[in-house]
Coordinates of C-alpha atoms and ligand atoms in Angstrom, one line a residue:
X1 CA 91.0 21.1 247.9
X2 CA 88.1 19.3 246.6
X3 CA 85.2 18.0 249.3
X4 CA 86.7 14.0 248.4
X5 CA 90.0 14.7 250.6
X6 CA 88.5 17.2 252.6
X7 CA 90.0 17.8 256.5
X8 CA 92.9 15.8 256.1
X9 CA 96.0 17.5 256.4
X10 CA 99.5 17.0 254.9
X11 CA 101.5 14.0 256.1
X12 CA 104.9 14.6 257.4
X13 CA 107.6 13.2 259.0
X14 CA 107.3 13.1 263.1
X15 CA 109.5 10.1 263.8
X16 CA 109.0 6.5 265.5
X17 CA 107.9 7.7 268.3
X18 CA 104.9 9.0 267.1
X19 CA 101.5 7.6 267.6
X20 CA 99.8 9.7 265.1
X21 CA 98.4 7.4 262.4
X22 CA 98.4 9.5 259.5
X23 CA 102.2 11.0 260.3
X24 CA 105.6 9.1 258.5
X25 CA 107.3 7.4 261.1
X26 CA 110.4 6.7 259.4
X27 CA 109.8 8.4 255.7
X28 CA 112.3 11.9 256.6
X29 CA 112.2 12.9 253.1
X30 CA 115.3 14.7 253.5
X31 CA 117.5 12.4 255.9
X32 CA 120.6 11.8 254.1
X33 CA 121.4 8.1 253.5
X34 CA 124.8 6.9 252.1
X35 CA 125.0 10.8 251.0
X36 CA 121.9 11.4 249.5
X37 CA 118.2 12.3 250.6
X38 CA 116.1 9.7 251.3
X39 CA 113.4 11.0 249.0
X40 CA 116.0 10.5 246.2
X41 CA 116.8 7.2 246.6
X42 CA 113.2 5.8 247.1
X43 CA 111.5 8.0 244.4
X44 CA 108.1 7.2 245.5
X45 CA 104.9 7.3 242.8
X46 CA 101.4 6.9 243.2
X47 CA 99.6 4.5 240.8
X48 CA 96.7 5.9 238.9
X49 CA 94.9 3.2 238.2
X50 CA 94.7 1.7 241.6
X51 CA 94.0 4.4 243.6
X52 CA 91.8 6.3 241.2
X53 CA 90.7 4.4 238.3
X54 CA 89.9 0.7 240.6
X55 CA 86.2 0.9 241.5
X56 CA 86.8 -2.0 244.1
X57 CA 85.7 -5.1 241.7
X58 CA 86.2 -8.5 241.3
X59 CA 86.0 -11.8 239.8
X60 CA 83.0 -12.2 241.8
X61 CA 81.8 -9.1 242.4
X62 CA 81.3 -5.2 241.0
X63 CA 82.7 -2.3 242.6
X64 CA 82.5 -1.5 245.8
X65 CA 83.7 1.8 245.6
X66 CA 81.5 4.8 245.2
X67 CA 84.1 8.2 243.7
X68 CA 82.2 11.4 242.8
X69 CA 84.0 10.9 239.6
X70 CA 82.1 7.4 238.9
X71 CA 81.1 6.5 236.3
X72 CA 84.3 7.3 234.3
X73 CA 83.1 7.8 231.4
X74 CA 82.8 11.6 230.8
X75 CA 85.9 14.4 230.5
X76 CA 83.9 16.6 233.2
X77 CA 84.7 13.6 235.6
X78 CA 88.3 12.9 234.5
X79 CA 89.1 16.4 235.2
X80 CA 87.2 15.9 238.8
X81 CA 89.4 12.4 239.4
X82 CA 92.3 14.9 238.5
X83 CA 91.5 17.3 241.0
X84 CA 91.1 14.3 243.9
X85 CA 93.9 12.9 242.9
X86 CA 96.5 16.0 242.7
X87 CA 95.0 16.7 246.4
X88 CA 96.4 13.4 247.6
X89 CA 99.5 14.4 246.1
X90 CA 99.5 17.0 248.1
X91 CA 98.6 15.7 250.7
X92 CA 101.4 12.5 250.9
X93 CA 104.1 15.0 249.0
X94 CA 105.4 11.7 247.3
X95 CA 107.3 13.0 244.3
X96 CA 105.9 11.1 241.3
X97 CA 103.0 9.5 239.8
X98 CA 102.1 7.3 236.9
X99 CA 99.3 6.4 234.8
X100 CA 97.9 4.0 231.9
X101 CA 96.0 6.4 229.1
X102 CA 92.5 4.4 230.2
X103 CA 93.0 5.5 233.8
X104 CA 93.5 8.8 233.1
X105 CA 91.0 9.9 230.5
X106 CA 87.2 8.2 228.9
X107 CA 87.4 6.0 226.0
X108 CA 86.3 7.7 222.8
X109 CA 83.7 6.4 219.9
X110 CA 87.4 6.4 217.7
X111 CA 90.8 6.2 218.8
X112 CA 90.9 10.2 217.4
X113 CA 88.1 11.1 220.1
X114 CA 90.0 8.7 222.7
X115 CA 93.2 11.0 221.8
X116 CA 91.4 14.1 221.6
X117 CA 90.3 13.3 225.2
X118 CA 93.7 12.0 226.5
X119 CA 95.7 15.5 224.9
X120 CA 93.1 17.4 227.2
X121 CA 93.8 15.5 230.3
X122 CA 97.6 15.8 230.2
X123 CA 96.9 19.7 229.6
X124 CA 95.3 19.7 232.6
X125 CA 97.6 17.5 234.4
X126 CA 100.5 19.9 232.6
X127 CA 98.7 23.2 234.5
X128 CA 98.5 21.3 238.1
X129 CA 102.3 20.2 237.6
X130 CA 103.4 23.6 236.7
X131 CA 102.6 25.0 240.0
X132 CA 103.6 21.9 242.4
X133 CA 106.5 19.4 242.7
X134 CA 104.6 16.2 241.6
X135 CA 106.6 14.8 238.4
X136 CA 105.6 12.1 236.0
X137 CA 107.5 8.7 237.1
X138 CA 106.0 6.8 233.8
X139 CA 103.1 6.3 231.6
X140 CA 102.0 3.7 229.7
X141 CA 99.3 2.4 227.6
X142 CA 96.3 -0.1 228.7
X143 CA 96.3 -2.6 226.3
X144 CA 94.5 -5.4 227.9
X145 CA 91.6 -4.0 229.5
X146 CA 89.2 -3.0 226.2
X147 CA 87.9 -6.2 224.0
X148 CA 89.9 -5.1 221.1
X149 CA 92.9 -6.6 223.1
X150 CA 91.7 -10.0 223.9
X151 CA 94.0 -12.0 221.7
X152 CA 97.1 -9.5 222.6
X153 CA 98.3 -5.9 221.7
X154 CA 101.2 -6.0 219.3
X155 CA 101.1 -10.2 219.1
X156 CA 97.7 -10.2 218.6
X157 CA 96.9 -12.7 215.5
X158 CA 95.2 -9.5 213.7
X159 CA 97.3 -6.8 211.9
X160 CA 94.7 -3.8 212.5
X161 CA 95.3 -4.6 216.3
X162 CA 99.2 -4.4 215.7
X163 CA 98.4 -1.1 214.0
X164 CA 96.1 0.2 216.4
X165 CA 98.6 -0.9 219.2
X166 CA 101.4 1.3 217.6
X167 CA 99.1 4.4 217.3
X168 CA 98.2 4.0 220.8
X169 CA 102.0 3.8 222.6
X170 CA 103.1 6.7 220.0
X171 CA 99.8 8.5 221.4
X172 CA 101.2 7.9 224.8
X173 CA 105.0 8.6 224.5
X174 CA 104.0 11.8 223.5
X175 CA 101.6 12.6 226.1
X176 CA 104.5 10.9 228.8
X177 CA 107.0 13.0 226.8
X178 CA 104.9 16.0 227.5
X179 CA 104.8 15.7 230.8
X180 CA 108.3 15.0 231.4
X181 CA 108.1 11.4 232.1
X182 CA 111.4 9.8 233.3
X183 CA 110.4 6.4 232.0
X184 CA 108.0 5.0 229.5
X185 CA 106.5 1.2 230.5
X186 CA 105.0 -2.0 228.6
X187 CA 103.5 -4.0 230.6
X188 CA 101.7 -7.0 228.2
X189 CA 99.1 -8.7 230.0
X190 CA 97.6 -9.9 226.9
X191 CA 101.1 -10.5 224.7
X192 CA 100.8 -14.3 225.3
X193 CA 98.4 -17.1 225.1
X194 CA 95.1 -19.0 226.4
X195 CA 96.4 -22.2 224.2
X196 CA 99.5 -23.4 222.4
X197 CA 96.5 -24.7 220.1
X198 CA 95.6 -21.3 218.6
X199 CA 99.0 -19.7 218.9
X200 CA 102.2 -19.3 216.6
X201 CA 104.6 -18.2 219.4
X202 CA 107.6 -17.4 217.2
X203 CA 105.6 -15.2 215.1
X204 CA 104.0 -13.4 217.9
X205 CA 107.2 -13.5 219.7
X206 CA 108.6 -11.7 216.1
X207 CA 106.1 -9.2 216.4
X208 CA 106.3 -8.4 219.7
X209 CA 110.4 -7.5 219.2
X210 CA 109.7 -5.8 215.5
X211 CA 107.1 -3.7 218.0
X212 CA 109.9 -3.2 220.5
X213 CA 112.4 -2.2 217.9
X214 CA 109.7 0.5 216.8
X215 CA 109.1 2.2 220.2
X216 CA 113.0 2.2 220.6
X217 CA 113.3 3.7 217.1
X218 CA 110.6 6.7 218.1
X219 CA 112.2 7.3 221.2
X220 CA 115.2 8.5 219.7
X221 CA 113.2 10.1 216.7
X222 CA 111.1 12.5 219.7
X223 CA 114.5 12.8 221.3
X224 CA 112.9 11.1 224.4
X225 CA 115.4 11.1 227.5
X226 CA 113.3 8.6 229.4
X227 CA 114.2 5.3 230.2
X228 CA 111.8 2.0 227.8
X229 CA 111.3 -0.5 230.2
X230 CA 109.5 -3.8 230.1
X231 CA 107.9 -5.0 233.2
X232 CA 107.6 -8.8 233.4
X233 CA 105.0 -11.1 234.2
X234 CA 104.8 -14.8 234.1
X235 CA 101.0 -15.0 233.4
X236 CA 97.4 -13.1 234.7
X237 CA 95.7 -12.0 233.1
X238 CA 96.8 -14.4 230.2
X239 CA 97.4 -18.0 230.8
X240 CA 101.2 -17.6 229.6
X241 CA 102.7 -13.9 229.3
X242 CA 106.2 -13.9 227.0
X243 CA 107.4 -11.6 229.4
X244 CA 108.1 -14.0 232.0
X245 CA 110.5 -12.7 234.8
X246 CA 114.1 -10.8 233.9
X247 CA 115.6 -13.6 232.6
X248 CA 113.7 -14.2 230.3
X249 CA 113.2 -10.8 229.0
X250 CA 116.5 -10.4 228.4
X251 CA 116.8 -13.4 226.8
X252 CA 114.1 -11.1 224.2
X253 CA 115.8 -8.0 224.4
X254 CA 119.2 -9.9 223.3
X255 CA 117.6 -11.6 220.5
X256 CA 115.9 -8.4 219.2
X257 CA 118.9 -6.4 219.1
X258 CA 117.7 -4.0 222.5
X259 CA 119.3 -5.2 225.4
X260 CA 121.5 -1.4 225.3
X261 CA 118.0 0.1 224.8
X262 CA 115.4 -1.3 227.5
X263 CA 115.2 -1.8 230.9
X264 CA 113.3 -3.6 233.3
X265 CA 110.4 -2.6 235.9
X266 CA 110.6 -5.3 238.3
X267 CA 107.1 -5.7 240.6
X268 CA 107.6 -7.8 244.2
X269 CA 104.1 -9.6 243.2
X270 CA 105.3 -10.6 239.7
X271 CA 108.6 -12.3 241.1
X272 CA 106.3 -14.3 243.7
X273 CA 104.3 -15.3 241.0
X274 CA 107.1 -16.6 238.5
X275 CA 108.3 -18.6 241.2
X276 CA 111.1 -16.3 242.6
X277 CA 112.0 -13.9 245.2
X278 CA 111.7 -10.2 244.6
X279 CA 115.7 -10.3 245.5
X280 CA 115.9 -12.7 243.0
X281 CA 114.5 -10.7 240.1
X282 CA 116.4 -7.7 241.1
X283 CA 120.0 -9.5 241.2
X284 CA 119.4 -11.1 238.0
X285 CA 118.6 -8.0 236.5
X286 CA 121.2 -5.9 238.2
X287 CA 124.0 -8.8 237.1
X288 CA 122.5 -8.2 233.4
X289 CA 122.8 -4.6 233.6
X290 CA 119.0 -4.0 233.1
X291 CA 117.6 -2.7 236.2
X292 CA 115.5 0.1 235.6
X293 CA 112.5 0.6 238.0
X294 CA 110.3 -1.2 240.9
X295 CA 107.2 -1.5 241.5
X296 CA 106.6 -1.9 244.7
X297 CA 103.4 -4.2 246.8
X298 CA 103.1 -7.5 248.1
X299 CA 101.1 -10.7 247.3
X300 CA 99.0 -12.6 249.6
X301 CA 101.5 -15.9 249.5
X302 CA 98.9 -18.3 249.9
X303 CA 96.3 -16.8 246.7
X304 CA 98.6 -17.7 243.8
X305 CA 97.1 -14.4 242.4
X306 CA 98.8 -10.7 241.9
X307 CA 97.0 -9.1 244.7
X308 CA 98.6 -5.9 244.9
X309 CA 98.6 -5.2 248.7
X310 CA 100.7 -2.8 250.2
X311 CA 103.6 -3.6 251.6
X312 CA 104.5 -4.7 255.0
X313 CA 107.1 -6.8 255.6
X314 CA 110.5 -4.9 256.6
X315 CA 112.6 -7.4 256.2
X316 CA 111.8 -8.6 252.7
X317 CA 111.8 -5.0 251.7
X318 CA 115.1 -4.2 253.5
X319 CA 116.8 -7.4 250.9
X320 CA 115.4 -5.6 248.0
X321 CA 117.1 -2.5 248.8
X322 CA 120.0 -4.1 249.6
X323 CA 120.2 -5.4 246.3
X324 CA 119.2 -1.8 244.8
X325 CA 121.8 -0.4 246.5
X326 CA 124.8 -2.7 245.9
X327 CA 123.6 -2.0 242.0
X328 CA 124.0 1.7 242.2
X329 CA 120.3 2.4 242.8
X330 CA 117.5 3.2 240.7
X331 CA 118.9 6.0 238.5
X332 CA 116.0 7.9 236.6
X333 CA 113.5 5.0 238.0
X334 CA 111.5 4.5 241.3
X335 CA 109.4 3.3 243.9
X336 CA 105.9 3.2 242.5
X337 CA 103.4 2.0 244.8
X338 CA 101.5 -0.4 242.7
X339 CA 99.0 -1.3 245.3
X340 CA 95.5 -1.1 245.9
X341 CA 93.3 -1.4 249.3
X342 CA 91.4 -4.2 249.9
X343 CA 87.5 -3.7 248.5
X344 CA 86.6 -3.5 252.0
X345 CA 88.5 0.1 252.3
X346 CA 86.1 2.1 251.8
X347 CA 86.7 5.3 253.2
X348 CA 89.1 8.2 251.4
X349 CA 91.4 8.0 254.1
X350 CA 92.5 4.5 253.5
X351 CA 93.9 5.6 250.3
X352 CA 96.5 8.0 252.4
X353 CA 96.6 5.6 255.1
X354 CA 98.1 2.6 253.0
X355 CA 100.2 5.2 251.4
X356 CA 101.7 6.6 254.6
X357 CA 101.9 2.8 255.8
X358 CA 103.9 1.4 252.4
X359 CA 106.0 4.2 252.5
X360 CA 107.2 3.8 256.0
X361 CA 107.7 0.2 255.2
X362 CA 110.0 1.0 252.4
X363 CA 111.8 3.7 254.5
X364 CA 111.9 1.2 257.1
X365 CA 113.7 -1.4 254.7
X366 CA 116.0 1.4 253.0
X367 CA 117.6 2.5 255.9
X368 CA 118.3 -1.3 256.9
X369 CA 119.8 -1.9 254.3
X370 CA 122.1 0.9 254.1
X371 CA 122.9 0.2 257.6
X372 CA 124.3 -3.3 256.2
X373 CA 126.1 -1.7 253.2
X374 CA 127.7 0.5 255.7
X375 CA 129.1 -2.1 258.2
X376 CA 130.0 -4.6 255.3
X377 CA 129.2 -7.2 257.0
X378 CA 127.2 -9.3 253.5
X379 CA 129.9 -7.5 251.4
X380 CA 133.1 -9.1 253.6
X381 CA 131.5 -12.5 253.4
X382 CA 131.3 -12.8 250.1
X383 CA 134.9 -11.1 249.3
X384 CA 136.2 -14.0 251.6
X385 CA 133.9 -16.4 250.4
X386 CA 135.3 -15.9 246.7
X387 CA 139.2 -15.0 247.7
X388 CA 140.0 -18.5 245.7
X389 CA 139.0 -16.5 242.8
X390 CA 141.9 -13.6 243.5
X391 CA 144.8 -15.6 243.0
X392 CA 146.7 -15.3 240.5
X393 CA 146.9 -19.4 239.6
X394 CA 142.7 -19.0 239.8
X395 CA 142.8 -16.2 237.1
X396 CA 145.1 -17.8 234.8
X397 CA 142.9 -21.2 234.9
X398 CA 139.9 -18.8 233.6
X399 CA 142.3 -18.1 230.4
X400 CA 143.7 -21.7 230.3
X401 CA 142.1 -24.8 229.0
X402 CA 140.5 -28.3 229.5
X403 CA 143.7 -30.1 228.9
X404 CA 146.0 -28.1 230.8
X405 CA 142.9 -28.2 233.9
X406 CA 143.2 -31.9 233.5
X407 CA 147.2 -31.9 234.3
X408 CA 147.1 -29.7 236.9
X409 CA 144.2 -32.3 238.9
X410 CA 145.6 -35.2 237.7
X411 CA 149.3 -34.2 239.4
X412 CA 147.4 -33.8 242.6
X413 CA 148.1 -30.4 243.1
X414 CA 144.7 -29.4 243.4
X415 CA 142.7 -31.0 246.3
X416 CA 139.3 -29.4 247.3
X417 CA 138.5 -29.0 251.1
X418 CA 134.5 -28.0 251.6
X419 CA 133.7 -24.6 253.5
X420 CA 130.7 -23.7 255.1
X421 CA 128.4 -21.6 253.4
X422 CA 127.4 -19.9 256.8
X423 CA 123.7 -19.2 255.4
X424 CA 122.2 -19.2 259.1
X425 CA 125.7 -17.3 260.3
X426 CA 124.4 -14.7 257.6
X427 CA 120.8 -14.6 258.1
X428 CA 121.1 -14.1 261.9
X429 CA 123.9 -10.8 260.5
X430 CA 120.8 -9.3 258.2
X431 CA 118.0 -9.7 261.5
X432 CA 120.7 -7.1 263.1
X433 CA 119.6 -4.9 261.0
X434 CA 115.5 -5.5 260.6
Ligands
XLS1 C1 99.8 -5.6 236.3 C2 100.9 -4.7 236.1 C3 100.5 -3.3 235.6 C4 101.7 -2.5 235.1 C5 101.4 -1.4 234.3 O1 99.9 -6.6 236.9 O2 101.6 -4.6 237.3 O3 99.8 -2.6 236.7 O4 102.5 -2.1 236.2 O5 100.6 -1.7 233.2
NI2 NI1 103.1 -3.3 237.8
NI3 NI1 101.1 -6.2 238.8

């Protein structure tokens, strides 16, 4: 254990009753729920970047944060970073982590001594993996941090940026490949616009699915069994991101030919900001078949920014579940905790605090909602609330047409009597269970 961490001692699982602040109330990695572990079906990661790579800045301010491994700009203190970072694995026993290449290793004077230091980073993540559970959840490239980004990674209006965007995700596919990475993520902060003024859309938007198409087309080339996924964003850090919220990427993945081939990382703070509810997002992408991964946080509801908190309310967590659940789960994707402490947390135990904290949240929300898919209670509603839709007549109008509809009203054998929706009959049902 390295001095950063030092005296504080695995978390684990001492149920509600306990008082200790750095033990998991309700995270029991190994309590089965609906027939599986709970570790399984929450998948929780660590983000690099916020708990590591942050310094605790912000639009008004520097860091605030003072890491033995600041300033990050050398390999001796990526490797010490490393070692803080695999003792707070250790410590939590989450099992998976993800990074950007930018959190994880210095920038170079070229993008060969930038990959020259990123292949020696994932070596010496690969020797700390090899002798502990921790897996790689996903990586992914930083392509909106760095100047060179400004106008956009792969829709940026310069070719040598489209070029040196396709050297870096190859560079990081391998290194996620390497490491055994169940997914591979694009996140484009920068793939949209300032101004309409200075922007063609449809040939960025062109660009942006011929770049798609290419990262699709190595994945099958490395024989990569991860999952591509796209995590949407409907704007911040650019004024308009193309990658909007689910529907609308899949409106881009069906145009470009890849909505077989990508899925979607869904983040609570992103759905607040396009307007929606996290539930929402993860419906509409579950009814599209493109559900892939979450990442998991919460937004102050009153900043109108991505604030990345932790999160802490059960009940809204308990719907998402639900909805993760009723579409099968997360397969190969996960819970990764993209959430940062406030600038004010100083202190090294924060970082396992909020940790411990989100994770009992989510734990807390899980087991709700398998509590509701076991009683039924949402499921039987809507069965009875769409039992027009069984008959037989119902079925045969789906396969009939306009005219012989028209008949059918017209002879007054069809006569429409209102139901209830029972929304606050149902909302009282789901406070049973938070
Ligand atoms: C930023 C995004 C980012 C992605 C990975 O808002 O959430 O952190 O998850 O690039
Ligand atoms: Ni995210
Ligand atoms: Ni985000």
């Amino acid at each position: 254990m390295t001095p950063f961490f030092e005296g504080i001692p695995p978390v684990s699982f001492e149920g509600p009753d306990s008082t200790n602040p750095l033990a998991y109330r309700h995270y029991n990695p190994d309590e089965i729920v609906l027939g599986k572990p709970m570790k399984d079906h929450l998948r929780f990661s660590v983000a690099y970047w916020h708990s590591f790579a942050w310094e605790g800045g912000d639009p008004f301010g520097a860091h605030t944060f003072e890491r033995p491994w600041h300033p990050q700009d050398s390999m001796e203190r990526a490797k010490i970073k490393a070692d803080a970072a695999f003792d707070m694995f250790d410590i939590l026993g989450q099992p998976y982590f993800c990074w950007h290449d930018a959190d994880i290793r210095p920038e170079g004077d070229s993008f060969a001594d930038s990959l020259s230091n990123l292949e020696e980073i994932i070596d010496y993540f690969g020797e700390k993996m090899a002798t502990r559970d921790v897996k790689l959840l996903w990586g992914t490239a930083n392509m909106f941090s760095h100047r060179r980004w400004m106008g956009g990674a792969a829709t940026n209006p310069d070719p040598e940026v489209f070029a040196y965007s396709a050297a870096t995700v190859k560079a990081c596919m391998d290194a996620t490949m390497k490491l055994g990475g169940q997914n591979y993520v694009l996140w484009g902060g920068r793939e949209g616009y300032e101004t309409l003024l200075n922007t063609d859309m449809s040939r960025e938007l062109d660009h942006m699915g011929r770049f798609l198409n290419m990262v699709v087309d190595y994945k099958h080339k490395i024989g990569f069994e991860g999952t591509i996924l796209v995590e949407p964003k409907p704007q911040e850090p650019s004024k308009h991101q193309y990658d909007y919220d689910a529907a609308t990427c899949f409106g881009f993945l069906q145009k470009y030919g890849l909505e077989k081939e990508v899925k979607l990382n869904l983040e609570q703070g992103h759905a607040i900001l396009a307007g929606h509810s996290f539930e929402h997002e993860l419906a509409t992408a579950s009814a599209l078949g493109v559900l892939g991964s979450i990442d998991m946080n919460r937004n102050d509801y009153q900043s109108g920014w991505d604030t990345d908190q932790f999160p802490n309310n059960v009940p809204e967590v308990a719907l998402a579940y639900y909805h993760i659940l009723k579409a099968g789960g997360l397969g190969k994707g996960g819970t990764n905790f993209d959430a940062k402490l406030r600038r004010q947390s100083l202190d090294p135990v924060d970082l396992i605090a909020s940790h411990v904290g989100g994770m009992d949240v989510c734990a807390r929300g899980l087991t709700a909602a398998a509590a509701m898919v076991e009683d039924g209670g949402l499921k039987n509603a809507l069965t009875e609330r769409y039992s027009g839709w069984d008959t037989k007549g119902a079925q045969q109008m789906l396969d009939s047409d306009f005219d012989t509809i028209f008949a059918s009203v017209l002879s007054g054998e069809i006569a429409p009597q209102p139901r209830s929706g029972r929304q606050e009959r149902l909302e009282n049902y789901v406070n049973r269970f938070v």
